[in-house]
Amino acid sequence: MRCLTASAQREGGVSLLSVMRNVYAEVGMLFRGIWTLRRRCCTGPLLLLGIAVGLFYHTVTMDRDRTEFKSSQRDQRNKSAVFDYKVLLKNPERLVSLLEASQTDSSVHHSKHSCAGKAIILTGQHAPTDTEVQLYQRVLQQQGYQVDQARYAETSASLRQDRRDGRDWSVLICLKGSEKSCLRKINLAHPQHRQRVNIIPAFAGAFLDMGGVCRFLTDSQLSGVTLPIRPSACAFSTSPQEGTPNADEDEWRQPITHSRSDDQDLNVTVNVYVLVTSATPLTAFVHRTALVKTHLDKTSYATEFQAFFRERLGPVLSLEAIEHMNHVISDILKAALLTTKESSSSPRCQLCFQLMTFSLHYNSSLHPVVVKLQTDLHFDGMKDPHFDGRIAKEYMLEDVLKLLFPACNSKVVESSLPFRTQEENQKYGDCEGPNSLCLPPDEMHLLQQFNQHLKSPGPFQLLYPISPLPDDLGHDLIQTESLSAQDYGWRPALMALLQELSLYYTRKHQTESFDDPKSLEASDTLSGKGRCVDPHLRQLYTDPPLVLMPAFNAWEKVYRAEVPFDVITIRIRPEPVSPNCHIHLDEHRGPRMANYPVGLGNSRINILVMDESEAEPVVMTIYTLHIYRESRPSLPMFDEYVMCSFVQDCGLIVRPDQPCGLESIPGMRSSEEAQASPQPCLSGDEPGRWVVPCLSCSDNRTCDWREVAWQPDSCYHPLLDQPQLQTCMMDRKVLFIGDSTNRGMMYYLMERVNTTLEDWDKAHDTIVYHNLNQGRTIASYSYYPQFWLPKAQRPTFQRALQQLLERSQPLENSPQTVLVAGGVQWLNLNHLRTIQQVLQREGLEKIMVVVKSLGMGFHLPVDGIRSLPLNGVQGLYNVNKNILESAKHLGYEVIDTLSITMGRYKEFLQGRCACHFHEVYKLPFPTAAFQRNLKILKRGEDSRNSANEQTGPREHEEPSSQPDVSYHVKGPVNAVYSEILLSRICVNHAINGTLRQQ
């Protein structure tokens, strides 16, 4: 199809030739006349002046003739084009064929722009490592773009190139915080052909909040027009919740009729997600996923809105409800465009696109009211907005990017035809190429894009344009706006072609619906049935967001991240590429998503991607995340410092009657003065506090936390040196019964007595150690409670205690036999009575019993284990107090581990309970253990290897049979209450000897 007919071309050629001949003839006659005149009377300068005047006159005349000729030519072409597009409206198949042919040719001639173009992401408030930024970068790279990042347009090197005005980019993505920067860029330099931005300038001001009213609603052009929208829908603080409708809303409400039952009446708020692909003319799509919240729901949930309406209203009324929804959204978009200045002028960015969220409220009517209107995608109100909302948003963003920027193969395209020359481009603009619709390049490309979107819509459905209804107010608005005189008759043609395309594809896809068997198969795939053929992660989501090293890549299996001291929990949710792949954390039956406590030092999380299509699940891929948590920020102690103390951390107030955080100690200038107490403590539960040197007690970052020490208020705990401890432990048997915290005290005792720890095991049963103190000391241990067993199979405390006594025989009924009982939070008064009864029955009532009281733990919201609320943690203090008093009443020694651990609850080490204040790891050189052991005795804190606390391995090594293997028990908090245990066991030696203070 050609814009110029053959006859018009011939006539134009003949006319142009005759004009040129006449010009040449007249110029020749002029020269002959002037030459004759010169020979008669004219001088040289006068002759030249005459020649110039003559040439100027003929040039003006020729240009006028050429202009008239082109005007006549353009009129003929316009008449032909109007005729041609009307023919195409009657033959949409021909229109589609023409667009696809021109799309192929355009892809050839613009391959360098579309397949190897540059996309710029302005991150704004987002960090470069944010998952949304990574999504844009990953998908755009997959679609063939070179991706650059900058924070704002002003800081982007690609946008600041002066020699090309920064016009070598193809896509500009403006994320939250960079919108104003993007708008300035669009206003100063109009986007060129095929350049796209994810902001439509026309909408930038239309949906602003102007004193509680949407800005576009205040325009005089909409006076007397009632739109189904709350005036405050654009307010940032407006919550899209159901409420009492106003008078204007009542005009739009019509009760549902012919419903099958009353329970089908709609009382629901639906978030609908709209993609506006062009503003002038308006083209828009709606995503099939919506966020729904009925009046019975506490939170919103994502679902397909077609399925939701069909379930609530049935097949007939659901189609009517969706039709009304589409018209309401379209009317508001068109009304907003009508009130903008851009509607009446050439658009600054015809190929810009905009994502929007419409919150629609249905109240027993099929006619919704817009209660909230937001640019961008918003998933507020979900049960887990951080993960569910973010993941749903990023899935939708990926759908948007793949719709707008389909992948292309530049090599195939470029090899098919040669690149168009400049002359050919001029012909292309003059309708001599495949663009035989004679539309401007941007409009032609928009038409091609619209055709492509309708052909492969993916999860989107067309919102506008659709065949208008007679009472469609928005249709009248957009038609009035479209018939601008500046469009020279082309805009109505474009709108007509767009509507014809929408009608063509609507008819073509009439038989396709979400009830189609293929759709059912797809839903089965989404439900997780089938084999896991792509066992990779799509993304790794964490809260708080982690900076992964290296940056996340599905093919990278090992990552590392660091978190500061105050981050004590990490929530992690890996998302697989395929829904048929199942995710489990740490073990085959582990959770898909979990809260992890992050202990000091190194932690490791294994992510298993599994295929569960068969009876026996198979691990397909394992990702590993190593997290290193920094120690508490500390400054070295200077000459000028003050001593500060604290009882509890303000992050977790266990005792509301006591102050939290650092307090100054009046008159105390050094830790030596703090330890200058008059007498040894008579009990292991003497009230005390932590003391630490600081530059200022108002800022804990100015403290030297390497020097923190536990200080009883009115006494001191003697600290035994090595020979005294070995003498005290000579011919003793120390029996431990309890959980892993009790076991940590045992290994600390073994290392202190032997100077090294050559045997270690994560014992969860009964074990006896004979190789202590040159064989003169025996330690034994029994794990209780065995919580991993079913309750019916768990040994009772009495049974576990009797088994420990039997394995430790022979036992002496004297203080030479020591029983240490306790754990985190399982101990109660019944256990104390059981100890008394068993020892009396076994004839061991004179042995020394040391009760380790409760400790901090189970206070973090961790999946898979119990978690105490704040009032439950605060209740531990009274329970702990009763245990201590009852134990002392029975004549037992006690250690108040709750008071010691509650002030430093953040300094837990590995373990899901956040209750472990010790860790055993293998030493690289066994000879180094002796020096480290002596260093920790300075002030009762294990400062032997503060560097090793940061670099020591997380995984406990299994004990080796090699004699040169040794281990070390680290953990300063565990060292404090373990030293108190030693001082209570050796209380007679401490009183009779001269010992250091703790």
Tab-separated table of C-alpha atoms in Angstrom, residues 510-865:
chain	number	residue	atom	x	y	z
A	510	GLN	CA	-13.055	-15.056	23.010
A	511	THR	CA	-12.687	-18.790	23.316
A	512	GLU	CA	-9.701	-18.417	25.629
A	513	SER	CA	-10.435	-17.881	29.301
A	514	PHE	CA	-9.055	-18.828	32.681
A	515	ASP	CA	-11.273	-21.896	32.613
A	516	ASP	CA	-9.423	-23.234	29.607
A	517	PRO	CA	-7.810	-26.646	30.263
A	518	LYS	CA	-4.388	-25.199	29.452
A	519	SER	CA	-4.933	-22.631	32.157
A	520	LEU	CA	-5.830	-25.376	34.580
A	521	GLU	CA	-2.615	-27.144	33.705
A	522	ALA	CA	-0.729	-23.933	34.288
A	523	SER	CA	-2.388	-23.530	37.674
A	524	ASP	CA	-1.308	-27.060	38.550
A	525	THR	CA	2.220	-26.071	37.663
A	526	LEU	CA	1.967	-23.025	39.884
A	527	SER	CA	0.646	-25.169	42.713
A	528	GLY	CA	3.966	-26.977	42.914
A	529	LYS	CA	3.060	-30.265	41.227
A	530	GLY	CA	5.512	-31.789	38.820
A	531	ARG	CA	9.267	-32.303	38.710
A	532	CYS	CA	11.847	-29.759	39.711
A	533	VAL	CA	13.667	-29.253	36.414
A	534	ASP	CA	15.376	-25.947	37.242
A	535	PRO	CA	16.733	-26.322	40.796
A	536	HIS	CA	17.914	-22.763	41.312
A	537	LEU	CA	16.927	-19.803	43.421
A	538	ARG	CA	15.272	-16.820	41.838
A	539	GLN	CA	16.182	-14.558	44.743
A	540	LEU	CA	17.239	-14.719	48.382
A	541	TYR	CA	15.092	-12.430	50.541
A	542	THR	CA	16.207	-11.435	54.026
A	543	ASP	CA	14.961	-9.127	56.739
A	544	PRO	CA	16.857	-6.985	57.419
A	545	PRO	CA	18.250	-6.903	53.876
A	546	LEU	CA	21.752	-8.366	53.677
A	547	VAL	CA	24.537	-7.190	51.418
A	548	LEU	CA	25.555	-10.489	49.884
A	549	MET	CA	29.106	-11.119	48.753
A	550	PRO	CA	29.138	-11.832	45.884
A	551	ALA	CA	25.930	-10.226	44.635
A	552	PHE	CA	23.140	-12.750	44.231
A	553	ASN	CA	23.316	-14.890	41.128
A	554	ALA	CA	21.304	-18.054	40.683
A	555	TRP	CA	24.446	-19.928	39.637
A	556	GLU	CA	26.477	-18.821	42.645
A	557	LYS	CA	26.072	-21.257	45.539
A	558	VAL	CA	28.052	-19.733	48.447
A	559	TYR	CA	27.473	-16.278	49.911
A	560	ARG	CA	28.782	-14.277	52.817
A	561	ALA	CA	27.305	-11.341	54.667
A	562	GLU	CA	28.141	-9.251	57.693
A	563	VAL	CA	25.745	-7.740	60.210
A	564	PRO	CA	26.413	-5.291	63.049
A	565	PHE	CA	26.278	-6.253	66.716
A	566	ASP	CA	22.715	-5.049	67.289
A	567	VAL	CA	21.269	-7.341	64.589
A	568	ILE	CA	20.375	-10.469	66.543
A	569	THR	CA	17.845	-12.111	64.200
A	570	ILE	CA	17.660	-12.630	60.445
A	571	ARG	CA	14.504	-13.663	58.661
A	572	ILE	CA	15.255	-15.532	55.465
A	573	ARG	CA	13.035	-16.653	52.599
A	574	PRO	CA	14.617	-18.145	49.471
A	575	GLU	CA	12.408	-18.049	46.390
A	576	PRO	CA	12.892	-20.793	43.755
A	577	VAL	CA	12.850	-20.205	40.014
A	578	SER	CA	10.303	-22.985	39.523
A	579	PRO	CA	7.261	-23.473	41.783
A	580	ASN	CA	7.834	-27.222	41.400
A	581	CYS	CA	11.018	-26.916	43.436
A	582	HIS	CA	10.694	-26.962	47.210
A	583	ILE	CA	12.868	-25.053	49.638
A	584	HIS	CA	13.968	-26.335	53.045
A	585	LEU	CA	16.388	-24.649	55.411
A	586	ASP	CA	19.228	-26.598	57.027
A	587	GLU	CA	17.621	-30.043	56.751
A	588	HIS	CA	15.307	-32.104	54.555
A	589	ARG	CA	12.268	-31.307	56.669
A	590	GLY	CA	13.320	-27.801	57.577
A	591	PRO	CA	11.038	-24.817	57.055
A	592	ARG	CA	10.824	-22.884	53.813
A	593	MET	CA	11.100	-19.571	55.632
A	594	ALA	CA	12.509	-19.042	59.114
A	595	ASN	CA	13.691	-16.565	61.676
A	596	TYR	CA	17.290	-17.256	62.588
A	597	PRO	CA	19.073	-15.976	65.692
A	598	VAL	CA	22.477	-14.654	64.686
A	599	GLY	CA	25.087	-15.349	67.331
A	600	LEU	CA	28.373	-13.519	67.643
A	601	GLY	CA	30.939	-14.587	65.094
A	602	ASN	CA	30.124	-16.939	62.244
A	603	SER	CA	26.817	-18.613	61.513
A	604	ARG	CA	25.890	-20.812	58.591
A	605	ILE	CA	22.546	-21.459	56.937
A	606	ASN	CA	22.083	-24.173	54.330
A	607	ILE	CA	19.362	-23.737	51.719
A	608	LEU	CA	18.206	-26.993	50.146
A	609	VAL	CA	16.428	-26.932	46.778
A	610	MET	CA	14.543	-30.222	46.585
A	611	ASP	CA	12.473	-32.253	44.159
A	612	GLU	CA	9.526	-33.757	46.021
A	613	SER	CA	7.648	-35.140	43.027
A	614	GLU	CA	8.618	-38.689	43.990
A	615	ALA	CA	7.996	-40.589	47.200
A	616	GLU	CA	11.593	-40.045	48.268
A	617	PRO	CA	12.549	-36.315	48.138
A	618	VAL	CA	15.841	-35.549	46.414
A	619	VAL	CA	18.191	-32.646	47.201
A	620	MET	CA	18.969	-31.024	43.849
A	621	THR	CA	21.037	-27.986	44.883
A	622	ILE	CA	22.461	-26.602	48.114
A	623	TYR	CA	23.105	-22.907	48.662
A	624	THR	CA	25.107	-21.816	51.709
A	625	LEU	CA	24.893	-18.465	53.465
A	626	HIS	CA	27.625	-17.532	55.945
A	627	ILE	CA	26.719	-14.675	58.270
A	628	TYR	CA	29.300	-12.965	60.413
A	629	ARG	CA	28.004	-10.894	63.323
A	630	GLU	CA	30.351	-8.271	64.619
A	631	SER	CA	31.287	-7.920	68.279
A	632	ARG	CA	30.048	-5.021	70.334
A	633	PRO	CA	31.649	-1.736	69.161
A	634	SER	CA	34.506	-0.928	71.517
A	635	LEU	CA	37.151	1.745	72.078
A	636	PRO	CA	40.502	1.106	73.774
A	637	MET	CA	40.697	2.364	77.334
A	638	PHE	CA	42.334	5.785	77.651
A	639	ASP	CA	43.874	7.516	80.650
A	640	GLU	CA	40.759	9.613	81.124
A	641	TYR	CA	37.820	7.326	81.727
A	642	VAL	CA	34.992	6.698	84.153
A	643	MET	CA	33.613	3.427	85.449
A	644	CYS	CA	30.068	2.708	84.344
A	645	SER	CA	27.732	-0.070	85.376
A	646	PHE	CA	24.580	-1.701	84.078
A	647	VAL	CA	22.145	-4.327	85.294
A	648	GLN	CA	20.128	-4.908	82.140
A	649	ASP	CA	20.044	-3.850	78.515
A	650	CYS	CA	17.375	-1.371	77.450
A	651	GLY	CA	16.608	-3.594	74.466
A	652	LEU	CA	15.047	-6.205	76.778
A	653	ILE	CA	13.934	-5.011	80.206
A	654	VAL	CA	13.636	-8.087	82.405
A	655	ARG	CA	13.208	-6.143	85.652
A	656	PRO	CA	10.940	-3.119	85.192
A	657	ASP	CA	11.803	-1.969	88.735
A	658	GLN	CA	15.481	-1.540	87.814
A	659	PRO	CA	17.150	1.010	85.486
A	660	CYS	CA	18.495	-0.068	82.115
A	661	GLY	CA	21.621	0.902	80.247
A	662	LEU	CA	24.842	2.451	81.506
A	663	GLU	CA	24.981	4.397	84.751
A	664	SER	CA	27.939	6.154	86.299
A	665	ILE	CA	29.400	4.815	89.542
A	666	PRO	CA	30.036	7.814	91.842
A	667	GLY	CA	33.584	8.019	93.184
A	668	MET	CA	34.872	4.986	91.291
A	669	ARG	CA	37.796	5.643	88.933
A	670	SER	CA	39.077	2.190	88.081
A	671	SER	CA	38.174	-1.456	87.978
A	672	GLU	CA	40.675	-2.111	90.770
A	673	GLU	CA	38.620	0.128	93.027
A	674	ALA	CA	35.524	-1.741	91.922
A	675	GLN	CA	37.118	-4.987	93.012
A	676	ALA	CA	38.344	-3.662	96.362
A	677	SER	CA	35.503	-5.360	98.252
A	678	PRO	CA	35.934	-6.245	101.913
A	679	GLN	CA	35.188	-9.969	101.894
A	680	PRO	CA	34.568	-13.013	99.708
A	681	CYS	CA	30.993	-13.688	98.690
A	682	LEU	CA	29.148	-16.261	100.775
A	683	SER	CA	26.836	-17.286	97.949
A	684	GLY	CA	26.793	-17.489	94.183
A	685	ASP	CA	23.673	-15.337	93.939
A	686	GLU	CA	24.971	-12.170	95.557
A	687	PRO	CA	23.426	-9.150	93.807
A	688	GLY	CA	25.784	-7.562	91.326
A	689	ARG	CA	26.192	-5.684	88.103
A	690	TRP	CA	28.458	-5.371	85.098
A	691	VAL	CA	31.134	-2.651	85.227
A	692	VAL	CA	33.042	-1.266	82.248
A	693	PRO	CA	35.407	1.680	81.671
A	694	CYS	CA	34.051	4.345	79.301
A	695	LEU	CA	34.792	7.834	78.170
A	696	SER	CA	31.141	8.657	78.858
A	697	CYS	CA	28.369	6.628	80.472
A	698	SER	CA	25.881	8.231	78.099
A	699	ASP	CA	27.347	6.484	75.048
A	700	ASN	CA	28.120	2.758	75.163
A	701	ARG	CA	30.205	3.092	71.994
A	702	THR	CA	32.909	4.860	74.015
A	703	CYS	CA	33.475	1.872	76.315
A	704	ASP	CA	36.262	-0.678	76.285
A	705	TRP	CA	34.123	-3.798	76.273
A	706	ARG	CA	37.187	-6.020	76.455
A	707	GLU	CA	37.480	-4.936	80.098
A	708	VAL	CA	33.877	-5.519	81.169
A	709	ALA	CA	33.616	-7.514	84.413
A	710	TRP	CA	30.933	-8.862	86.731
A	711	GLN	CA	31.052	-7.137	90.113
A	712	PRO	CA	28.944	-8.170	93.136
A	713	ASP	CA	27.678	-5.181	95.103
A	714	SER	CA	29.199	-5.962	98.505
A	715	CYS	CA	31.707	-8.804	98.066
A	716	TYR	CA	33.940	-10.550	95.571
A	717	HIS	CA	34.171	-14.020	94.104
A	718	PRO	CA	37.671	-15.489	94.641
A	719	LEU	CA	39.452	-16.428	91.443
A	720	LEU	CA	41.649	-19.516	91.763
A	721	ASP	CA	44.931	-19.784	89.949
A	722	GLN	CA	46.008	-22.996	88.265
A	723	PRO	CA	47.817	-24.813	91.139
A	724	GLN	CA	45.078	-23.942	93.636
A	725	LEU	CA	42.366	-25.179	91.307
A	726	GLN	CA	44.169	-28.444	90.650
A	727	THR	CA	44.676	-28.977	94.378
A	728	CYS	CA	41.018	-28.218	95.056
A	729	MET	CA	39.844	-30.682	92.371
A	730	MET	CA	42.165	-33.498	93.530
A	731	ASP	CA	40.235	-36.759	94.068
A	732	ARG	CA	36.913	-35.099	93.252
A	733	LYS	CA	34.119	-36.302	91.066
A	734	VAL	CA	32.009	-33.585	89.467
A	735	LEU	CA	28.690	-34.703	88.001
A	736	PHE	CA	26.714	-32.435	85.633
A	737	ILE	CA	23.066	-32.912	84.702
A	738	GLY	CA	21.295	-30.459	82.457
A	739	ASP	CA	21.241	-29.048	78.966
A	740	SER	CA	23.997	-27.680	76.726
A	741	THR	CA	24.553	-24.600	78.910
A	742	ASN	CA	25.387	-26.910	81.796
A	743	ARG	CA	27.651	-28.892	79.478
A	744	GLY	CA	29.487	-25.676	78.557
A	745	MET	CA	30.336	-25.121	82.229
A	746	MET	CA	31.693	-28.664	82.449
A	747	TYR	CA	34.028	-28.187	79.479
A	748	TYR	CA	35.186	-24.863	80.896
A	749	LEU	CA	36.043	-26.636	84.170
A	750	MET	CA	37.877	-29.389	82.298
A	751	GLU	CA	39.966	-26.872	80.334
A	752	ARG	CA	40.803	-24.869	83.469
A	753	VAL	CA	41.870	-27.948	85.416
A	754	ASN	CA	43.903	-29.520	82.596
A	755	THR	CA	45.075	-26.225	81.009
A	756	THR	CA	43.918	-27.703	77.712
A	757	LEU	CA	40.776	-29.430	76.488
A	758	GLU	CA	41.790	-32.545	74.595
A	759	ASP	CA	38.434	-34.283	74.508
A	760	TRP	CA	35.154	-32.760	73.514
A	761	ASP	CA	31.809	-33.938	72.221
A	762	LYS	CA	28.309	-32.533	71.799
A	763	ALA	CA	27.034	-35.193	74.174
A	764	HIS	CA	23.251	-35.633	74.307
A	765	ASP	CA	23.367	-38.694	76.538
A	766	THR	CA	25.627	-39.769	79.418
A	767	ILE	CA	29.402	-39.511	79.175
A	768	VAL	CA	32.278	-39.861	81.689
A	769	TYR	CA	35.745	-38.231	81.440
A	770	HIS	CA	38.625	-39.814	83.398
A	771	ASN	CA	41.612	-37.926	81.959
A	772	LEU	CA	41.462	-34.857	84.202
A	773	ASN	CA	44.107	-33.561	86.574
A	774	GLN	CA	46.439	-36.451	85.759
A	775	GLY	CA	43.639	-38.939	86.395
A	776	ARG	CA	42.861	-37.577	89.880
A	777	THR	CA	39.605	-35.855	88.852
A	778	ILE	CA	36.561	-37.324	87.101
A	779	ALA	CA	33.810	-35.407	85.321
A	780	SER	CA	30.582	-36.938	84.066
A	781	TYR	CA	27.586	-35.525	82.281
A	782	SER	CA	23.989	-36.505	81.506
A	783	TYR	CA	21.837	-34.510	79.077
A	784	TYR	CA	18.416	-33.475	80.308
A	785	PRO	CA	15.745	-32.917	79.060
A	786	GLN	CA	15.851	-34.894	75.821
A	787	PHE	CA	13.291	-32.645	74.167
A	788	TRP	CA	13.751	-34.129	70.682
A	789	LEU	CA	12.090	-37.396	71.752
A	790	PRO	CA	8.329	-37.871	71.970
A	791	LYS	CA	7.068	-37.098	75.452
A	792	ALA	CA	6.197	-40.726	76.110
A	793	GLN	CA	9.790	-41.776	75.347
A	794	ARG	CA	11.652	-39.043	77.209
A	795	PRO	CA	13.492	-40.194	80.334
A	796	THR	CA	12.252	-38.485	83.481
A	797	PHE	CA	14.575	-36.303	85.512
A	798	GLN	CA	14.707	-38.941	88.217
A	799	ARG	CA	15.706	-41.613	85.707
A	800	ALA	CA	18.385	-39.377	84.129
A	801	LEU	CA	19.826	-38.547	87.574
A	802	GLN	CA	19.934	-42.189	88.677
A	803	GLN	CA	21.636	-43.170	85.416
A	804	LEU	CA	24.269	-40.467	85.963
A	805	LEU	CA	24.925	-41.650	89.504
A	806	GLU	CA	25.240	-45.249	88.349
A	807	ARG	CA	27.698	-44.390	85.550
A	808	SER	CA	29.824	-42.315	87.960
A	809	GLN	CA	30.242	-44.981	90.655
A	810	PRO	CA	31.900	-45.354	93.064
A	811	LEU	CA	30.773	-42.121	94.737
A	812	GLU	CA	31.803	-40.787	98.120
A	813	ASN	CA	29.098	-39.349	100.376
A	814	SER	CA	31.008	-36.145	101.042
A	815	PRO	CA	31.723	-32.761	99.415
A	816	GLN	CA	34.344	-34.573	97.335
A	817	THR	CA	31.386	-35.513	95.165
A	818	VAL	CA	29.780	-32.530	93.468
A	819	LEU	CA	26.496	-32.518	91.578
A	820	VAL	CA	25.845	-29.524	89.304
A	821	ALA	CA	22.226	-29.339	88.081
A	822	GLY	CA	20.476	-26.747	85.967
A	823	GLY	CA	19.933	-25.361	82.506
A	824	VAL	CA	18.252	-22.572	80.642
A	825	GLN	CA	14.641	-22.580	81.773
A	826	TRP	CA	13.492	-26.139	82.476
A	827	LEU	CA	14.462	-26.274	86.177
A	828	ASN	CA	11.683	-25.896	88.748
A	829	LEU	CA	11.019	-26.673	92.397
A	830	ASN	CA	9.948	-30.247	91.621
A	831	HIS	CA	13.408	-30.990	90.274
A	832	LEU	CA	14.948	-29.760	93.530
A	833	ARG	CA	12.746	-32.111	95.531
A	834	THR	CA	13.632	-34.958	93.174
A	835	ILE	CA	17.349	-34.329	93.763
A	836	GLN	CA	16.831	-34.422	97.508
A	837	GLN	CA	14.819	-37.663	97.382
A	838	VAL	CA	17.208	-39.504	95.040
A	839	LEU	CA	20.313	-38.514	97.009
A	840	GLN	CA	18.753	-39.613	100.280
A	841	ARG	CA	17.730	-42.927	98.778
A	842	GLU	CA	21.228	-43.461	97.341
A	843	GLY	CA	22.925	-42.460	100.618
A	844	LEU	CA	24.512	-39.377	99.080
A	845	GLU	CA	22.806	-36.665	101.082
A	846	LYS	CA	26.168	-35.157	102.192
A	847	ILE	CA	27.544	-34.455	98.718
A	848	MET	CA	27.813	-30.873	97.437
A	849	VAL	CA	24.961	-29.821	95.188
A	850	VAL	CA	25.310	-26.689	93.077
A	851	VAL	CA	22.150	-25.395	91.408
A	852	LYS	CA	22.652	-23.371	88.247
A	853	SER	CA	19.555	-21.215	88.005
A	854	LEU	CA	17.717	-20.034	84.915
A	855	GLY	CA	19.344	-18.115	82.089
A	856	MET	CA	18.421	-15.866	79.197
A	857	GLY	CA	17.173	-17.622	76.107
A	858	PHE	CA	14.049	-18.355	74.058
A	859	HIS	CA	13.339	-14.626	74.051
A	860	LEU	CA	13.680	-14.199	70.292
A	861	PRO	CA	10.882	-14.933	67.777
A	862	VAL	CA	12.500	-17.993	66.206
A	863	ASP	CA	10.567	-20.483	64.068
A	864	GLY	CA	10.366	-24.075	65.235
A	865	ILE	CA	10.971	-23.467	68.946
